[in-house]
Coordinates of C-alpha atoms in Angstrom, one line a residue:
Chain A
M1 CA 0.0 0.0 0.0
V2 CA 1.2 3.5 -0.9
K3 CA 2.3 5.3 2.2
K4 CA 0.2 8.4 1.4
I5 CA -2.9 6.2 1.2
Q6 CA -2.2 4.8 4.7
E7 CA -1.9 8.4 5.9
I8 CA -5.3 9.3 4.5
S9 CA -6.8 6.3 6.2
S10 CA -5.3 7.5 9.5
L11 CA -6.5 11.1 9.0
I12 CA -10.0 9.8 8.2
R13 CA -10.0 7.7 11.5
Q14 CA -8.7 10.8 13.4
R15 CA -11.0 13.5 11.9
K16 CA -13.9 11.1 11.4
H17 CA -15.3 12.2 8.0
F18 CA -14.4 12.1 4.3
L19 CA -14.3 15.7 3.3
C20 CA -12.2 16.7 0.3
V21 CA -12.3 20.5 -0.2
G22 CA -12.4 21.4 -3.9
L23 CA -10.6 24.6 -5.0
D24 CA -12.1 25.9 -8.2
P25 CA -11.1 29.6 -8.2
D26 CA -13.5 31.0 -10.8
L27 CA -12.8 34.7 -11.6
G28 CA -16.3 34.9 -13.0
K29 CA -17.8 34.3 -9.5
M30 CA -15.4 36.2 -7.2
N31 CA -16.4 39.3 -5.4
A32 CA -14.9 42.8 -6.1
E33 CA -12.6 42.6 -3.1
L34 CA -11.0 39.4 -4.3
L35 CA -10.8 40.6 -7.9
S36 CA -8.9 43.7 -6.8
Q37 CA -6.1 41.6 -5.4
E38 CA -2.9 41.1 -7.3
K39 CA -3.2 37.3 -7.2
P40 CA -6.9 36.6 -6.9
L41 CA -6.6 32.8 -7.5
V42 CA -4.1 32.4 -4.6
R43 CA -6.0 34.7 -2.3
F44 CA -9.3 32.9 -3.0
C45 CA -7.8 29.5 -2.2
E46 CA -5.9 30.8 0.8
E47 CA -9.1 32.0 2.4
I48 CA -10.7 28.6 2.0
I49 CA -7.5 26.7 3.1
E50 CA -7.3 28.8 6.3
Q51 CA -10.9 27.9 7.2
S52 CA -10.5 24.2 6.4
K53 CA -7.0 23.0 7.0
D54 CA -7.7 21.7 10.6
I55 CA -10.7 19.8 9.2
A56 CA -10.1 18.7 5.6
I57 CA -8.8 15.2 4.7
A58 CA -7.9 16.2 1.2
Y59 CA -7.8 19.2 -1.3
K60 CA -8.7 18.8 -4.9
I61 CA -7.3 21.7 -7.0
N62 CA -9.1 22.2 -10.3
I63 CA -6.2 22.9 -12.7
A64 CA -8.4 24.4 -15.4
F65 CA -9.0 27.5 -13.4
F66 CA -5.3 28.2 -13.3
E67 CA -4.5 27.1 -16.8
T68 CA -7.2 29.5 -18.2
L69 CA -4.9 32.4 -17.3
G70 CA -1.8 30.8 -18.9
S71 CA 1.6 31.5 -17.5
K72 CA 0.1 34.0 -15.0
G73 CA -2.3 31.4 -13.8
Y74 CA 0.5 28.8 -13.4
Q75 CA 2.6 31.3 -11.4
Q76 CA -0.3 31.4 -9.0
L77 CA -0.7 27.6 -9.0
E78 CA 3.0 27.3 -8.1
E79 CA 2.6 29.8 -5.3
L80 CA -0.5 28.0 -4.0
M81 CA 1.4 24.8 -3.6
E82 CA 3.3 26.4 -0.7
L83 CA 0.1 27.2 1.1
L84 CA -1.5 23.7 1.0
P85 CA -1.2 21.7 4.2
K86 CA 1.2 18.8 3.7
E87 CA -0.6 16.5 6.1
C88 CA -3.6 16.5 3.8
F89 CA -3.9 14.6 0.5
L90 CA -3.3 16.9 -2.4
I91 CA -5.0 16.1 -5.7
A92 CA -4.4 17.8 -9.0
D93 CA -7.7 17.6 -10.8
A94 CA -6.2 17.8 -14.2
K95 CA -7.7 14.9 -16.1
R96 CA -4.7 14.3 -18.3
A97 CA -3.6 11.2 -20.3
D98 CA -1.6 10.8 -23.5
I99 CA 0.8 8.4 -25.1
G100 CA 3.6 7.4 -22.8
N101 CA 6.2 9.8 -24.0
T102 CA 3.8 12.7 -23.4
S103 CA 2.2 11.5 -20.2
K104 CA 5.7 11.4 -18.7
Q105 CA 5.9 15.2 -19.1
Y106 CA 2.5 15.7 -17.3
A107 CA 3.6 13.3 -14.5
N108 CA 6.8 15.2 -14.2
F109 CA 5.0 18.5 -13.8
F110 CA 2.3 17.5 -11.4
F111 CA 4.2 14.9 -9.3
D112 CA 7.8 16.3 -9.3
H113 CA 7.6 20.0 -10.1
L114 CA 4.4 20.8 -8.1
N115 CA 4.6 17.8 -5.7
F116 CA 1.0 16.8 -5.8
D117 CA 0.1 13.4 -4.1
A118 CA -2.3 12.5 -6.8
I119 CA -3.7 13.4 -10.2
T120 CA -7.0 12.6 -12.0
L121 CA -6.7 10.8 -15.3
H122 CA -8.7 9.8 -18.4
P123 CA -8.6 6.0 -19.0
Y124 CA -9.7 6.1 -22.7
M125 CA -6.3 5.4 -24.2
G126 CA -5.6 2.4 -22.1
V127 CA -3.1 1.2 -19.4
D128 CA 0.1 2.1 -21.2
S129 CA -1.0 5.7 -21.5
L130 CA -1.2 6.0 -17.7
E131 CA 2.0 4.0 -16.9
P132 CA 4.2 7.1 -16.6
F133 CA 1.9 8.2 -13.7
L134 CA 1.5 4.7 -12.3
Q135 CA 5.3 4.1 -12.1
Y136 CA 5.6 6.7 -9.3
E137 CA 5.8 4.5 -6.2
N138 CA 4.4 6.9 -3.6
K139 CA 2.0 8.8 -5.9
V140 CA -1.7 8.0 -6.6
S141 CA -3.4 7.9 -10.0
I142 CA -7.1 8.7 -9.7
I143 CA -8.8 7.2 -12.8
L144 CA -12.1 8.4 -14.1
A145 CA -14.6 5.5 -13.9
L146 CA -18.2 6.8 -13.6
T147 CA -18.5 10.5 -13.6
S148 CA -21.2 12.7 -12.1
N149 CA -22.2 14.5 -15.4
P150 CA -25.2 13.5 -17.6
G151 CA -22.9 12.5 -20.4
A152 CA -21.8 9.5 -18.4
I153 CA -24.6 7.7 -20.2
D154 CA -22.9 8.2 -23.6
F155 CA -20.0 5.8 -23.1
E156 CA -19.2 5.1 -19.4
L157 CA -22.6 3.4 -18.8
Q158 CA -22.8 1.6 -22.1
E159 CA -22.7 -2.1 -21.9
M160 CA -19.7 -4.1 -23.3
K161 CA -20.0 -7.4 -25.0
T162 CA -17.9 -9.0 -22.3
G163 CA -20.5 -8.0 -19.8
G164 CA -21.0 -4.9 -17.7
A165 CA -20.7 -1.3 -18.5
L166 CA -17.5 0.4 -19.8
Y167 CA -16.8 1.9 -16.4
K168 CA -16.8 -1.6 -14.9
Q169 CA -14.2 -2.6 -17.5
V170 CA -12.1 0.4 -16.6
I171 CA -12.3 -0.5 -12.9
S172 CA -11.5 -4.1 -13.6
T173 CA -8.6 -3.5 -15.9
F174 CA -6.8 -1.0 -13.6
S175 CA -7.6 -2.8 -10.3
N176 CA -6.1 -6.0 -11.8
S177 CA -3.0 -4.2 -13.0
P178 CA 0.4 -4.5 -11.2
F179 CA -0.1 -0.9 -10.0
S180 CA -3.5 -1.5 -8.3
D181 CA -2.3 -0.3 -4.9
R182 CA -1.5 3.2 -6.3
I183 CA -4.9 3.6 -7.9
M184 CA -8.2 5.3 -6.9
F185 CA -11.3 5.7 -9.0
V186 CA -13.6 8.7 -9.6
V187 CA -17.3 7.7 -9.0
G188 CA -19.9 10.5 -9.0
A189 CA -22.2 10.9 -6.0
T190 CA -25.0 11.2 -8.5
R191 CA -24.9 7.4 -8.9
P192 CA -25.4 6.1 -5.4
Q193 CA -26.9 2.8 -6.5
E194 CA -23.7 1.9 -8.4
F195 CA -21.6 2.1 -5.2
V196 CA -22.9 -1.2 -3.9
Q197 CA -21.7 -3.1 -7.0
I198 CA -18.4 -1.2 -7.1
R199 CA -17.7 -2.2 -3.5
Q200 CA -18.3 -5.9 -4.6
W201 CA -15.7 -5.5 -7.4
I202 CA -13.2 -3.5 -5.4
P203 CA -13.7 -3.7 -1.7
H204 CA -10.4 -2.0 -0.8
H205 CA -9.8 0.9 -3.2
F206 CA -10.5 4.5 -2.4
L207 CA -13.1 6.3 -4.4
L208 CA -13.0 10.1 -5.1
V209 CA -16.6 11.2 -5.2
P210 CA -17.5 14.5 -6.8
G211 CA -21.1 15.7 -7.4
V212 CA -22.2 16.4 -3.8
G213 CA -23.9 19.7 -3.2
E214 CA -24.5 21.7 -6.4
Q215 CA -24.7 18.6 -8.5
G216 CA -27.3 17.0 -6.3
G217 CA -25.6 13.8 -5.2
D218 CA -27.0 11.7 -2.3
L219 CA -24.5 11.9 0.5
E220 CA -26.1 9.5 3.0
S221 CA -26.3 6.5 0.6
T222 CA -22.9 7.3 -0.9
I223 CA -21.3 6.9 2.6
R224 CA -23.4 3.9 3.5
N225 CA -22.6 2.1 0.3
G226 CA -19.1 3.4 -0.4
R227 CA -17.1 3.4 2.9
N228 CA -14.8 0.5 3.8
G229 CA -12.4 -0.4 6.6
G230 CA -9.7 1.9 5.4
G231 CA -12.1 4.8 4.9
G232 CA -12.5 4.2 1.2
L233 CA -14.0 7.6 0.3
L234 CA -12.9 11.1 -0.4
I235 CA -16.1 13.1 -0.9
N236 CA -15.4 16.4 -2.7
V237 CA -17.3 19.6 -2.1
S238 CA -16.2 22.6 -4.2
R239 CA -18.9 25.2 -5.0
G240 CA -20.8 24.3 -1.8
I241 CA -18.0 25.6 0.3
S242 CA -16.3 28.2 -2.0
Y243 CA -19.4 30.3 -2.9
P244 CA -21.7 30.5 0.1
A245 CA -24.8 32.6 -0.3
A246 CA -24.4 36.0 1.5
E247 CA -25.9 36.3 5.0
K248 CA -26.5 39.5 6.9
G249 CA -23.9 40.1 9.7
K250 CA -21.5 37.3 8.5
T251 CA -18.3 37.8 6.6
R252 CA -17.4 35.6 3.7
V253 CA -14.7 33.9 5.8
E254 CA -17.2 33.1 8.5
L255 CA -19.6 31.6 6.0
I256 CA -16.9 29.4 4.5
R257 CA -16.0 28.1 7.9
E258 CA -19.6 27.3 8.6
R259 CA -19.9 25.4 5.3
V260 CA -16.7 23.4 6.0
V261 CA -18.0 22.4 9.4
H262 CA -21.4 21.7 8.0
Y263 CA -20.2 19.3 5.3
A264 CA -17.7 17.6 7.7
R265 CA -20.7 16.9 10.0
L266 CA -22.9 15.7 7.2
M267 CA -20.1 13.2 6.5
A268 CA -19.4 12.3 10.1
I269 CA -18.6 8.7 11.0
D270 CA -18.1 7.1 14.4
Chain B
M1 CA -18.8 23.8 -42.7
V2 CA -16.4 25.6 -40.4
K3 CA -14.4 28.2 -42.4
K4 CA -11.1 27.0 -41.0
I5 CA -11.8 23.5 -42.3
Q6 CA -12.6 24.9 -45.8
E7 CA -9.2 26.7 -45.6
I8 CA -7.4 23.5 -44.9
S9 CA -9.0 21.8 -47.8
S10 CA -7.8 24.6 -50.0
L11 CA -4.3 24.4 -48.6
I12 CA -4.2 20.6 -49.2
R13 CA -5.3 21.1 -52.8
Q14 CA -2.7 23.8 -53.3
R15 CA 0.3 22.2 -51.5
K16 CA -0.8 18.7 -52.5
H17 CA -0.1 16.7 -49.4
F18 CA -1.3 16.1 -45.8
L19 CA 1.7 17.0 -43.7
C20 CA 1.0 18.2 -40.1
V21 CA 4.2 19.1 -38.4
G22 CA 4.3 18.0 -34.7
L23 CA 6.1 20.2 -32.3
D24 CA 7.2 18.2 -29.2
P25 CA 10.1 20.3 -27.7
D26 CA 11.7 17.7 -25.5
L27 CA 14.5 19.2 -23.3
G28 CA 15.8 15.7 -22.8
K29 CA 16.6 15.3 -26.5
M30 CA 17.9 18.8 -27.4
N31 CA 21.5 19.5 -28.2
A32 CA 23.8 21.7 -26.1
E33 CA 23.4 24.7 -28.4
L34 CA 19.6 24.7 -28.0
L35 CA 19.8 24.0 -24.3
S36 CA 22.1 27.0 -23.8
Q37 CA 19.3 29.4 -25.1
E38 CA 17.2 31.4 -22.8
K39 CA 14.0 30.0 -24.2
P40 CA 14.9 26.6 -25.6
L41 CA 11.3 25.5 -26.3
V42 CA 10.6 28.5 -28.4
R43 CA 13.9 28.4 -30.3
F44 CA 13.5 24.6 -31.0
C45 CA 10.0 25.2 -32.4
E46 CA 11.1 28.3 -34.3
E47 CA 13.9 26.4 -36.1
I48 CA 11.3 23.8 -37.3
I49 CA 8.7 26.4 -38.2
E50 CA 11.2 28.3 -40.3
Q51 CA 12.0 25.2 -42.3
S52 CA 8.4 24.1 -42.8
K53 CA 6.0 27.0 -42.9
D54 CA 6.0 27.2 -46.7
I55 CA 5.2 23.5 -46.9
A56 CA 3.1 22.4 -43.8
I57 CA -0.7 22.2 -43.8
A58 CA -1.0 22.2 -40.0
Y59 CA 1.1 22.3 -36.8
K60 CA 0.3 20.2 -33.8
I61 CA 1.8 21.6 -30.6
N62 CA 2.2 19.1 -27.8
I63 CA 1.2 21.1 -24.8
A64 CA 2.7 18.7 -22.2
F65 CA 6.2 19.7 -23.2
F66 CA 5.4 23.3 -22.2
E67 CA 3.3 22.4 -19.2
T68 CA 6.1 20.3 -17.7
L69 CA 8.0 23.5 -17.1
G70 CA 5.0 25.2 -15.4
S71 CA 4.6 29.0 -15.7
K72 CA 8.0 29.3 -17.5
G73 CA 6.9 26.7 -20.0
Y74 CA 3.6 28.6 -20.6
Q75 CA 5.4 31.9 -21.1
Q76 CA 7.2 30.1 -23.9
L77 CA 4.0 28.7 -25.3
E78 CA 2.4 32.1 -25.3
E79 CA 5.5 33.5 -27.2
L80 CA 5.4 30.6 -29.6
M81 CA 1.9 31.4 -30.7
E82 CA 3.2 34.6 -32.3
L83 CA 5.6 32.6 -34.5
L84 CA 3.2 30.1 -35.9
P85 CA 2.0 30.8 -39.5
K86 CA -1.7 31.9 -39.4
E87 CA -2.5 30.4 -42.8
C88 CA -1.8 26.9 -41.4
F89 CA -4.2 25.0 -39.1
L90 CA -3.0 25.3 -35.5
I91 CA -3.8 22.3 -33.2
A92 CA -3.3 22.3 -29.4
D93 CA -2.5 18.7 -28.7
A94 CA -3.7 19.0 -25.1
K95 CA -6.1 16.0 -24.7
R96 CA -8.4 17.8 -22.2
A97 CA -12.0 17.2 -21.1
D98 CA -13.9 17.7 -17.9
I99 CA -17.4 18.6 -16.7
G100 CA -18.9 21.6 -18.6
N101 CA -18.0 24.3 -16.0
T102 CA -14.3 23.2 -16.1
S103 CA -14.1 22.4 -19.9
K104 CA -15.2 26.0 -20.4
Q105 CA -12.0 27.2 -18.7
Y106 CA -9.8 25.0 -21.0
A107 CA -11.7 26.1 -24.1
N108 CA -11.2 29.7 -23.0
F109 CA -7.4 29.2 -22.7
F110 CA -6.7 27.3 -25.9
F111 CA -9.3 29.0 -28.2
D112 CA -9.5 32.6 -26.9
H113 CA -6.3 33.3 -25.0
L114 CA -3.9 31.3 -27.3
N115 CA -6.0 31.5 -30.4
F116 CA -5.6 27.8 -31.5
D117 CA -7.8 26.6 -34.3
A118 CA -8.3 23.2 -32.8
I119 CA -7.7 21.1 -29.7
T120 CA -7.5 17.3 -29.1
L121 CA -10.1 16.0 -26.6
H122 CA -10.9 12.8 -24.6
P123 CA -14.4 11.5 -25.3
Y124 CA -14.7 9.3 -22.1
M125 CA -17.0 11.7 -20.2
G126 CA -19.5 12.0 -23.0
V127 CA -20.9 14.8 -25.2
D128 CA -21.8 17.3 -22.5
S129 CA -18.2 17.3 -21.3
L130 CA -17.1 18.6 -24.7
E131 CA -19.9 21.0 -25.4
P132 CA -18.0 24.1 -24.2
F133 CA -15.4 23.4 -26.9
L134 CA -18.0 22.4 -29.5
Q135 CA -19.9 25.6 -29.0
Y136 CA -17.2 27.7 -30.7
E137 CA -18.5 28.3 -34.2
N138 CA -15.2 28.6 -36.0
K139 CA -13.0 26.3 -33.9
V140 CA -12.5 22.6 -34.3
S141 CA -12.7 19.8 -31.7
I142 CA -10.5 16.8 -32.5
I143 CA -11.8 13.9 -30.6
L144 CA -9.8 10.8 -29.7
A145 CA -11.3 7.8 -31.5
L146 CA -8.7 5.1 -32.2
T147 CA -5.2 6.0 -30.9
S148 CA -1.8 4.7 -32.1
N149 CA -0.6 3.3 -28.8
P150 CA -0.8 -0.4 -27.9
G151 CA -3.3 0.4 -25.1
A152 CA -6.0 1.1 -27.7
I153 CA -6.8 -2.6 -27.2
D154 CA -7.8 -2.0 -23.6
F155 CA -11.0 0.0 -24.2
E156 CA -11.1 1.7 -27.6
L157 CA -11.1 -1.6 -29.5
Q158 CA -13.4 -3.5 -27.1
E159 CA -16.7 -4.5 -28.6
M160 CA -19.9 -2.9 -27.3
K161 CA -23.2 -4.8 -26.9
T162 CA -24.8 -2.4 -29.4
G163 CA -22.4 -3.6 -32.1
G164 CA -18.9 -2.4 -33.0
A165 CA -16.0 -1.3 -30.9
L166 CA -16.1 1.6 -28.4
Y167 CA -14.2 3.9 -30.9
K168 CA -17.0 3.3 -33.4
Q169 CA -19.5 4.4 -30.8
V170 CA -17.4 7.5 -30.2
I171 CA -17.3 8.3 -33.9
S172 CA -21.0 7.6 -34.3
T173 CA -22.1 9.7 -31.3
F174 CA -20.1 12.8 -32.1
S175 CA -20.6 12.7 -35.9
N176 CA -24.4 12.5 -35.3
S177 CA -24.3 15.4 -32.8
P178 CA -25.4 18.9 -33.9
F179 CA -21.8 20.0 -33.8
S180 CA -20.7 17.4 -36.4
D181 CA -19.3 20.0 -38.8
R182 CA -16.8 21.3 -36.2
I183 CA -15.4 17.9 -35.3
M184 CA -12.4 15.8 -36.5
F185 CA -11.3 12.5 -35.1
V186 CA -7.9 11.1 -34.1
V187 CA -7.2 7.7 -35.7
G188 CA -3.7 6.3 -35.5
A189 CA -1.7 5.3 -38.6
T190 CA -0.8 2.1 -36.9
R191 CA -4.4 0.9 -37.7
P192 CA -4.6 1.2 -41.5
Q193 CA -7.2 -1.5 -42.0
E194 CA -9.7 0.4 -39.8
F195 CA -9.6 3.4 -42.2
V196 CA -11.7 1.6 -44.8
Q197 CA -14.5 1.1 -42.2
I198 CA -14.2 4.6 -40.8
R199 CA -14.6 6.1 -44.3
Q200 CA -17.8 4.2 -44.7
W201 CA -19.2 5.6 -41.4
I202 CA -18.0 9.1 -41.9
P203 CA -17.0 9.9 -45.5
H204 CA -16.6 13.6 -45.0
H205 CA -14.8 14.2 -41.7
F206 CA -11.2 15.0 -41.3
L207 CA -9.0 12.5 -39.5
L208 CA -5.9 13.6 -37.6
V209 CA -3.4 10.8 -37.9
P210 CA -0.5 10.3 -35.5
G211 CA 1.8 7.4 -35.5
V212 CA 3.7 7.8 -38.8
G213 CA 7.5 7.5 -38.6
E214 CA 8.8 6.5 -35.1
Q215 CA 5.6 4.6 -34.3
G216 CA 5.7 2.6 -37.5
G217 CA 2.4 3.5 -39.1
D218 CA 1.8 2.6 -42.8
L219 CA 1.6 5.9 -44.7
E220 CA 0.7 4.5 -48.2
S221 CA -2.4 2.6 -47.1
T222 CA -3.4 5.4 -44.6
I223 CA -3.6 7.8 -47.6
R224 CA -5.3 5.3 -49.9
N225 CA -8.0 4.4 -47.4
G226 CA -8.2 7.7 -45.5
R227 CA -8.3 10.5 -48.1
N228 CA -11.6 12.0 -49.4
G229 CA -12.8 14.8 -51.6
G230 CA -12.0 17.6 -49.2
G231 CA -8.6 16.1 -48.3
G232 CA -9.8 14.3 -45.2
L233 CA -6.4 13.8 -43.6
L234 CA -3.9 15.6 -41.5
I235 CA -1.0 13.2 -41.0
N236 CA 1.3 14.2 -38.2
V237 CA 5.0 13.7 -38.0
S238 CA 6.8 14.9 -34.9
R239 CA 9.9 13.1 -34.0
G240 CA 10.6 12.1 -37.6
I241 CA 11.2 15.8 -38.4
S242 CA 12.4 17.3 -35.1
Y243 CA 15.1 14.9 -34.2
P244 CA 16.9 14.0 -37.4
A245 CA 20.0 11.7 -37.1
A246 CA 23.2 13.7 -37.5
E247 CA 24.9 13.6 -40.9
K248 CA 28.4 14.8 -41.7
G249 CA 28.5 18.1 -43.5
K250 CA 24.9 19.0 -42.8
T251 CA 23.6 21.4 -40.2
R252 CA 20.5 20.5 -38.0
V253 CA 18.5 23.2 -39.9
E254 CA 19.4 21.6 -43.2
L255 CA 18.5 18.1 -41.9
I256 CA 15.1 19.4 -40.7
R257 CA 14.4 20.9 -44.1
E258 CA 15.3 17.6 -45.8
R259 CA 12.9 15.7 -43.5
V260 CA 10.0 18.1 -44.1
V261 CA 10.4 17.9 -47.8
H262 CA 10.8 14.1 -47.5
Y263 CA 7.6 13.6 -45.6
A264 CA 5.6 16.0 -47.8
R265 CA 6.8 14.0 -50.9
L266 CA 5.9 10.7 -49.2
M267 CA 2.4 12.1 -48.7
A268 CA 2.2 13.7 -52.2
I269 CA -1.1 13.6 -54.1
D270 CA -2.0 14.8 -57.6

């Protein structure tokens, strides 16, 4: 087992919930005060980190919101890495994958240069396309299986001739690979009934679960059907924490703290 | 039909071949002279652009080789965009895709900020995940169908219950979408026999074809089976042009020119 995965299991036992805080710094949704800052992406994330670092199990950083600003966005991403708490599990939500030669460059950037613990990856091109990520002994590859968007029906949920949907074949192929102990899978909270089956196929793997909150996923059944002895879940909340509705007499920082505490409680385990 | 696609058809008729020049500036393969430059990625690409811009139909820029250097790499990517010839078709080989909200950020960066004509995309998450790219009226989404790597067997070539392999379902789903006229597909040159079938399914779409040269694809049958009335092919050569074996009495620049001319001749049509 990858050391970092053991550490998350410990942190889940200690903090007693599954909250992964998603950082999606969207300039289009920021208030004037944040937009007036020199580095709004960093400041936006810093505010959330300060209110969540004693609670969160993991952070999922949505790379697109940095890349959209080009080199200036990546300067902010590089700066952000210094602010993220090292005891938490740090996920680059980048959804990369290419032929080996090229995937190696991506792995180098996210694992070596930025020092993320994990990255999200597209499985479409097959096992060899992800090997440059999988070869890192103490890093985690989080492979898209069944995503939370409506388009999951187009391919992921389509039945294969060998039996089962495409996402099952993805889970089966990678969980039977020699790199199985460095792998997690993305399964959306919008598909709670599928968690039961997935836990039969892979009792021990961690699942990264987006789609709670704004996307309407069912938290209670996700936890009931998805948790396992090692924890087994990282449940991501991005917009539900980052963009709280204004309330009279409360600052943005106070509202963020309330949401972090709220979601950790909703996910509380004994 | 997207204006830019009509322009490529014209350029193919005029220059009489299908050559797409791939720019993969790999620091690990550059000579000492290039490595001593302040901006080696830009200088490497510039050398190749200078020797190919009167010949090439398209340029495919491998984003990973810039991203691997973080903000400094993206500064060079931004600078490179100024050097690429606007009459050619400019492809960001980025292989992105995410839920809509996030894909929008990627589309904004590659289409608006960098002004690429096209981007390569992963189909796994379904049509809605690519809509933010597809909604650009005069930009092209190049969707992975059947890639040139061995791992294509893992999922892309697996049979679906509805009949045909997964890559066929990808082609069918997107070519029947309302955005069909802004779409191209990636099909590797390592699979020449599949081109016959693909042309039956989609007679009119362009195919971006990697895998010629280093990866051993069959050029002659690719052209015979893949071309159509509008041209129908963009055949990419990266390493075969960028890293020519040294020859006594010839400079690197001369060798690059020779390889560009060589590949354009190999792909020559009447």
